mmCIF file of C-alpha atoms in Angstrom:
data_model
loop_
_atom_site.group_PDB
_atom_site.id
_atom_site.type_symbol
_atom_site.label_atom_id
_atom_site.label_comp_id
_atom_site.label_asym_id
_atom_site.label_seq_id
_atom_site.Cartn_x
_atom_site.Cartn_y
_atom_site.Cartn_z
ATOM 1 C CA UNK A 129 -12.517 -23.226 -5.274
ATOM 2 C CA UNK A 130 -9.978 -23.210 -2.536
ATOM 3 C CA UNK A 131 -8.993 -19.828 -1.100
ATOM 4 C CA UNK A 132 -9.047 -16.755 -3.237
ATOM 5 C CA UNK A 133 -8.983 -16.718 -7.078
ATOM 6 C CA UNK A 134 -8.702 -13.975 -9.721
ATOM 7 C CA UNK A 135 -9.535 -13.785 -13.366
ATOM 8 C CA UNK A 136 -8.164 -13.234 -15.932
ATOM 9 C CA UNK A 137 -4.564 -14.191 -15.259
ATOM 10 C CA UNK A 138 -3.455 -11.582 -17.643
ATOM 11 C CA UNK A 139 -4.922 -9.187 -20.160
ATOM 12 C CA UNK A 140 -3.851 -6.700 -22.791
ATOM 13 C CA UNK A 141 -6.371 -3.918 -23.076
ATOM 14 C CA UNK A 142 -6.677 -1.040 -25.502
ATOM 15 C CA UNK A 143 -6.844 2.402 -23.851
ATOM 16 C CA UNK A 144 -10.371 3.644 -23.399
ATOM 17 C CA UNK A 145 -11.889 0.190 -23.014
ATOM 18 C CA UNK A 146 -13.884 -0.999 -19.991
ATOM 19 C CA UNK A 147 -12.508 -3.866 -18.055
ATOM 20 C CA UNK A 148 -13.642 -5.837 -15.003
ATOM 21 C CA UNK A 149 -11.189 -7.892 -12.965
ATOM 22 C CA UNK A 150 -12.868 -10.659 -11.002
ATOM 23 C CA UNK A 151 -12.108 -11.879 -7.528
ATOM 24 C CA UNK A 152 -13.781 -14.722 -5.632
ATOM 25 C CA UNK A 153 -13.086 -16.232 -2.186
ATOM 26 C CA UNK A 154 -14.614 -19.142 -0.533
ATOM 27 C CA UNK A 155 -13.316 -18.529 2.996
ATOM 28 C CA UNK A 156 -16.353 -16.482 4.040
ATOM 29 C CA UNK A 157 -14.099 -13.659 4.911
ATOM 30 C CA UNK A 158 -15.818 -10.364 5.728
ATOM 31 C CA UNK A 159 -13.288 -7.978 4.301
ATOM 32 C CA UNK A 160 -11.823 -7.806 0.779
ATOM 33 C CA UNK A 161 -9.244 -5.567 -0.889
ATOM 34 C CA UNK A 162 -7.813 -4.592 -4.201
ATOM 35 C CA UNK A 163 -4.170 -3.605 -4.567
ATOM 36 C CA UNK A 164 -2.040 -2.633 -7.554
ATOM 37 C CA UNK A 165 1.637 -3.425 -7.549
ATOM 38 C CA UNK A 166 4.117 -1.408 -9.541
ATOM 39 C CA UNK A 167 7.842 -1.835 -9.670
ATOM 40 C CA UNK A 168 9.458 0.059 -6.873
ATOM 41 C CA UNK A 169 6.252 1.159 -5.275
ATOM 42 C CA UNK A 170 5.061 -1.943 -3.464
ATOM 43 C CA UNK A 171 1.391 -2.591 -3.060
ATOM 44 C CA UNK A 172 -1.079 0.293 -3.026
ATOM 45 C CA UNK A 173 -4.646 -0.116 -1.880
ATOM 46 C CA UNK A 174 -7.221 0.880 -4.454
ATOM 47 C CA UNK A 175 -10.533 -0.028 -2.726
ATOM 48 C CA UNK A 176 -11.700 -2.149 0.146
ATOM 49 C CA UNK A 177 -14.890 -3.629 1.500
ATOM 50 C CA UNK A 178 -15.391 -4.375 5.154
ATOM 51 C CA UNK A 179 -18.513 -6.414 4.464
ATOM 52 C CA UNK A 180 -20.952 -7.202 1.780
ATOM 53 C CA UNK A 181 -22.863 -4.095 0.703
ATOM 54 C CA UNK A 182 -20.163 -1.545 1.755
ATOM 55 C CA UNK A 183 -17.013 -0.340 0.025
ATOM 56 C CA UNK A 184 -14.383 2.323 0.779
ATOM 57 C CA UNK A 185 -11.610 4.142 -1.052
ATOM 58 C CA UNK A 186 -7.999 3.304 -0.515
ATOM 59 C CA UNK A 187 -4.833 5.197 -1.403
ATOM 60 C CA UNK A 188 -5.232 5.230 -5.203
ATOM 61 C CA UNK A 189 -8.980 4.880 -6.016
ATOM 62 C CA UNK A 190 -9.189 7.248 -9.131
ATOM 63 C CA UNK A 191 -10.263 5.512 -12.288
ATOM 64 C CA UNK A 192 -11.462 2.388 -10.471
ATOM 65 C CA UNK A 193 -14.779 1.253 -9.014
ATOM 66 C CA UNK A 194 -15.802 -1.758 -6.999
ATOM 67 C CA UNK A 195 -19.025 -3.492 -5.789
ATOM 68 C CA UNK A 196 -19.649 -6.048 -3.047
ATOM 69 C CA UNK A 197 -23.016 -7.589 -3.716
ATOM 70 C CA UNK A 198 -22.284 -10.655 -1.734
ATOM 71 C CA UNK A 199 -19.521 -12.064 0.598
ATOM 72 C CA UNK A 200 -17.608 -14.048 -1.983
ATOM 73 C CA UNK A 201 -17.170 -11.647 -4.907
ATOM 74 C CA UNK A 202 -15.372 -8.332 -5.145
ATOM 75 C CA UNK A 203 -15.015 -7.169 -8.830
ATOM 76 C CA UNK A 204 -12.859 -4.256 -9.766
ATOM 77 C CA UNK A 205 -13.849 -2.128 -12.849
ATOM 78 C CA UNK A 206 -11.792 0.220 -14.909
ATOM 79 C CA UNK A 207 -14.406 2.314 -16.768
ATOM 80 C CA UNK A 208 -12.073 3.708 -19.329
ATOM 81 C CA UNK A 209 -8.552 2.183 -19.082
ATOM 82 C CA UNK A 210 -5.394 4.387 -19.371
ATOM 83 C CA UNK A 211 -1.814 3.335 -19.926
ATOM 84 C CA UNK A 212 -0.906 4.362 -16.289
ATOM 85 C CA UNK A 213 -3.235 1.546 -15.060
ATOM 86 C CA UNK A 214 -0.778 -0.987 -16.448
ATOM 87 C CA UNK A 215 0.070 -2.951 -13.374
ATOM 88 C CA UNK A 216 -0.313 -6.271 -11.531
ATOM 89 C CA UNK A 217 -3.540 -6.284 -9.555
ATOM 90 C CA UNK A 218 -3.926 -8.290 -6.455
ATOM 91 C CA UNK A 219 -7.148 -9.039 -4.638
ATOM 92 C CA UNK A 220 -6.987 -10.004 -0.964
ATOM 93 C CA UNK A 221 -9.350 -10.996 1.852
ATOM 94 C CA UNK A 222 -9.272 -11.192 5.592
ATOM 95 C CA UNK A 223 -11.480 -12.366 8.363
ATOM 96 C CA UNK A 224 -12.098 -8.942 10.010
ATOM 97 C CA UNK A 225 -15.256 -7.860 11.768
ATOM 98 C CA UNK A 226 -16.171 -4.375 10.545
ATOM 99 C CA UNK A 227 -16.145 -1.538 10.821
ATOM 100 C CA UNK A 228 -13.404 -0.916 13.408
ATOM 101 C CA UNK A 229 -11.479 -3.699 14.752
ATOM 102 C CA UNK A 230 -7.975 -5.191 14.882
ATOM 103 C CA UNK A 231 -6.793 -6.038 11.441
ATOM 104 C CA UNK A 232 -6.082 -9.598 10.652
ATOM 105 C CA UNK A 233 -3.904 -11.505 8.074
ATOM 106 C CA UNK A 234 -4.780 -10.739 4.488
ATOM 107 C CA UNK A 235 -4.745 -13.610 2.061
ATOM 108 C CA UNK A 236 -3.809 -12.689 -1.540
ATOM 109 C CA UNK A 237 -5.079 -14.037 -4.835
ATOM 110 C CA UNK A 238 -2.585 -15.039 -7.595
ATOM 111 C CA UNK A 239 -2.868 -11.613 -9.282
ATOM 112 C CA UNK A 240 -3.897 -10.282 -12.669
ATOM 113 C CA UNK A 241 -1.278 -8.778 -14.963
ATOM 114 C CA UNK A 242 -2.949 -5.875 -16.938
ATOM 115 C CA UNK A 243 -1.344 -4.070 -19.836
ATOM 116 C CA UNK A 244 -3.064 -0.995 -21.208
ATOM 117 C CA UNK A 245 -1.757 0.018 -24.655
ATOM 118 C CA UNK B 92 -2.770 9.087 5.736
ATOM 119 C CA UNK B 93 -0.137 6.505 6.718
ATOM 120 C CA UNK B 94 3.202 6.551 5.033
ATOM 121 C CA UNK B 95 5.560 3.582 5.342
ATOM 122 C CA UNK B 96 9.282 3.732 4.417
ATOM 123 C CA UNK B 97 11.355 0.587 4.079
ATOM 124 C CA UNK B 98 15.096 0.167 3.922
ATOM 125 C CA UNK B 99 17.192 -1.075 2.340
ATOM 126 C CA UNK B 100 15.664 -1.557 -1.091
ATOM 127 C CA UNK B 101 18.165 -4.314 -1.860
ATOM 128 C CA UNK B 102 20.106 -6.554 0.427
ATOM 129 C CA UNK B 103 22.609 -9.308 -0.342
ATOM 130 C CA UNK B 104 23.926 -11.607 2.306
ATOM 131 C CA UNK B 105 25.885 -14.788 2.459
ATOM 132 C CA UNK B 106 24.157 -17.967 3.361
ATOM 133 C CA UNK B 107 24.144 -18.418 7.086
ATOM 134 C CA UNK B 108 24.430 -14.728 7.822
ATOM 135 C CA UNK B 109 21.597 -12.616 9.332
ATOM 136 C CA UNK B 110 19.534 -10.093 7.345
ATOM 137 C CA UNK B 111 17.713 -7.140 8.848
ATOM 138 C CA UNK B 112 15.042 -5.016 7.091
ATOM 139 C CA UNK B 113 13.746 -1.782 8.785
ATOM 140 C CA UNK B 114 10.518 0.126 8.320
ATOM 141 C CA UNK B 115 9.162 3.357 9.698
ATOM 142 C CA UNK B 116 5.600 4.548 9.783
ATOM 143 C CA UNK B 117 3.950 7.895 10.375
ATOM 144 C CA UNK B 118 0.389 7.242 11.743
ATOM 145 C CA UNK B 119 0.290 6.632 15.409
ATOM 146 C CA UNK B 120 -3.106 4.977 15.064
ATOM 147 C CA UNK B 121 -1.524 2.041 13.225
ATOM 148 C CA UNK B 122 -1.850 -1.154 15.366
ATOM 149 C CA UNK B 123 -0.970 -4.046 13.091
ATOM 150 C CA UNK B 124 2.389 -4.616 11.406
ATOM 151 C CA UNK B 125 2.697 -7.557 9.057
ATOM 152 C CA UNK B 126 5.605 -8.732 6.931
ATOM 153 C CA UNK B 127 5.028 -10.423 3.547
ATOM 154 C CA UNK B 128 7.376 -12.414 1.426
ATOM 155 C CA UNK B 129 6.841 -12.434 -2.346
ATOM 156 C CA UNK B 130 8.717 -14.790 -4.626
ATOM 157 C CA UNK B 131 9.134 -13.915 -8.236
ATOM 158 C CA UNK B 132 5.793 -14.166 -10.139
ATOM 159 C CA UNK B 133 3.953 -15.219 -6.931
ATOM 160 C CA UNK B 134 1.485 -13.694 -4.603
ATOM 161 C CA UNK B 135 2.564 -12.029 -1.372
ATOM 162 C CA UNK B 136 2.358 -14.339 1.690
ATOM 163 C CA UNK B 137 2.390 -13.461 5.328
ATOM 164 C CA UNK B 138 5.453 -14.648 7.176
ATOM 165 C CA UNK B 139 5.048 -12.881 10.517
ATOM 166 C CA UNK B 140 3.016 -10.090 12.025
ATOM 167 C CA UNK B 141 3.037 -8.098 15.251
ATOM 168 C CA UNK B 142 0.411 -6.006 16.991
ATOM 169 C CA UNK B 143 0.925 -2.751 18.833
ATOM 170 C CA UNK B 144 0.635 -4.246 22.277
ATOM 171 C CA UNK B 145 3.770 -6.463 21.723
ATOM 172 C CA UNK B 146 7.366 -5.386 21.418
ATOM 173 C CA UNK B 147 8.841 -8.597 19.843
ATOM 174 C CA UNK B 148 7.765 -11.737 18.210
ATOM 175 C CA UNK B 149 9.724 -14.817 17.049
ATOM 176 C CA UNK B 150 8.930 -17.749 14.728
ATOM 177 C CA UNK B 151 11.911 -20.021 14.224
ATOM 178 C CA UNK B 152 14.509 -18.057 12.200
ATOM 179 C CA UNK B 153 12.309 -14.997 11.796
ATOM 180 C CA UNK B 154 11.735 -12.248 14.339
ATOM 181 C CA UNK B 155 10.105 -8.881 14.269
ATOM 182 C CA UNK B 156 10.601 -6.028 16.750
ATOM 183 C CA UNK B 157 8.340 -2.992 17.186
ATOM 184 C CA UNK B 158 9.114 0.369 18.759
ATOM 185 C CA UNK B 159 5.861 2.299 18.895
ATOM 186 C CA UNK B 160 7.478 5.405 20.460
ATOM 187 C CA UNK B 161 9.885 5.756 17.560
ATOM 188 C CA UNK B 162 7.365 4.349 15.054
ATOM 189 C CA UNK B 163 9.699 1.783 13.606
ATOM 190 C CA UNK B 164 9.636 -1.958 13.266
ATOM 191 C CA UNK B 165 12.237 -4.430 11.888
ATOM 192 C CA UNK B 166 12.386 -7.930 10.403
ATOM 193 C CA UNK B 167 15.264 -10.122 11.398
ATOM 194 C CA UNK B 168 16.085 -13.367 9.592
ATOM 195 C CA UNK B 169 18.822 -15.455 11.087
ATOM 196 C CA UNK B 170 20.815 -18.308 9.467
ATOM 197 C CA UNK B 171 19.583 -17.265 5.994
ATOM 198 C CA UNK B 172 19.165 -19.871 3.349
ATOM 199 C CA UNK B 173 18.965 -19.496 -0.461
ATOM 200 C CA UNK B 174 15.211 -20.113 -0.279
ATOM 201 C CA UNK B 175 14.912 -16.916 1.761
ATOM 202 C CA UNK B 176 15.681 -15.025 -1.431
ATOM 203 C CA UNK B 177 12.596 -12.909 -2.308
ATOM 204 C CA UNK B 178 11.134 -9.515 -2.045
ATOM 205 C CA UNK B 179 9.936 -8.676 1.548
ATOM 206 C CA UNK B 180 7.299 -6.052 2.275
ATOM 207 C CA UNK B 181 6.466 -4.437 5.565
ATOM 208 C CA UNK B 182 3.074 -2.890 6.227
ATOM 209 C CA UNK B 183 1.301 -0.785 8.765
ATOM 210 C CA UNK B 184 -2.434 -0.936 9.222
ATOM 211 C CA UNK B 185 -5.332 0.446 11.194
ATOM 212 C CA UNK B 186 -8.980 -0.359 10.596
ATOM 213 C CA UNK B 187 -8.280 -2.412 7.477
ATOM 214 C CA UNK B 188 -6.459 0.420 5.782
ATOM 215 C CA UNK B 189 -3.076 -1.200 5.147
ATOM 216 C CA UNK B 190 -0.129 0.660 3.664
ATOM 217 C CA UNK B 191 2.955 -1.194 2.369
ATOM 218 C CA UNK B 192 6.574 -0.290 2.199
ATOM 219 C CA UNK B 193 8.236 -0.293 -1.307
ATOM 220 C CA UNK B 194 9.918 -3.702 -0.633
ATOM 221 C CA UNK B 195 13.385 -5.070 -0.081
ATOM 222 C CA UNK B 196 14.874 -7.568 -2.485
ATOM 223 C CA UNK B 197 16.818 -10.053 -0.465
ATOM 224 C CA UNK B 198 19.442 -12.210 -2.198
ATOM 225 C CA UNK B 199 21.089 -14.985 -0.193
ATOM 226 C CA UNK B 200 24.192 -16.193 -1.934
ATOM 227 C CA UNK B 201 25.149 -19.875 -1.428
#
């Protein structure tokens, strides 16, 4: 693995189903993030993690949960998908020392296109 | 929380001309202001960033200016080329909470 990867690349999901989007980075970055990108709205932060074992809520956290069991992985779970969660999801990571410090460049994964029908 | 507004939403320029994109933010605690370029179907990639203790930063044809008093910052691209065509996002961040503008679709016509 080189950099940050996401899986799956795309997914069509029936409403009400549970889905986990995977994100893995091999850069040993402390901080990781999940964004959703909708047309005309830019990128909106869902959840973030400053370091393994800690997570925080972003701008639009409702309907999503995350975990950070180790440095490399940051999965995003939709417990019961709804059509309004149709979006492109980007995972990102940065080499930031938590909890309060200057923010550094965020490296983005390739994205997951999710369609909830 | 932080609110970032970006203008214009679309911008079309002739090759060789300059392009300017402007952003305003609301949270005076924001101390990091990156600009990302996103080509169609690709991931956002950082092109330049500026921190709150600096007023201007240049990198070849790209420059960013920051006015902390007025809470606005701008991206300037000179001598534009067709490969500059993309969507550009500004962002304002403090303590890893980054908020993005809605984006500007830049088209450079050859």
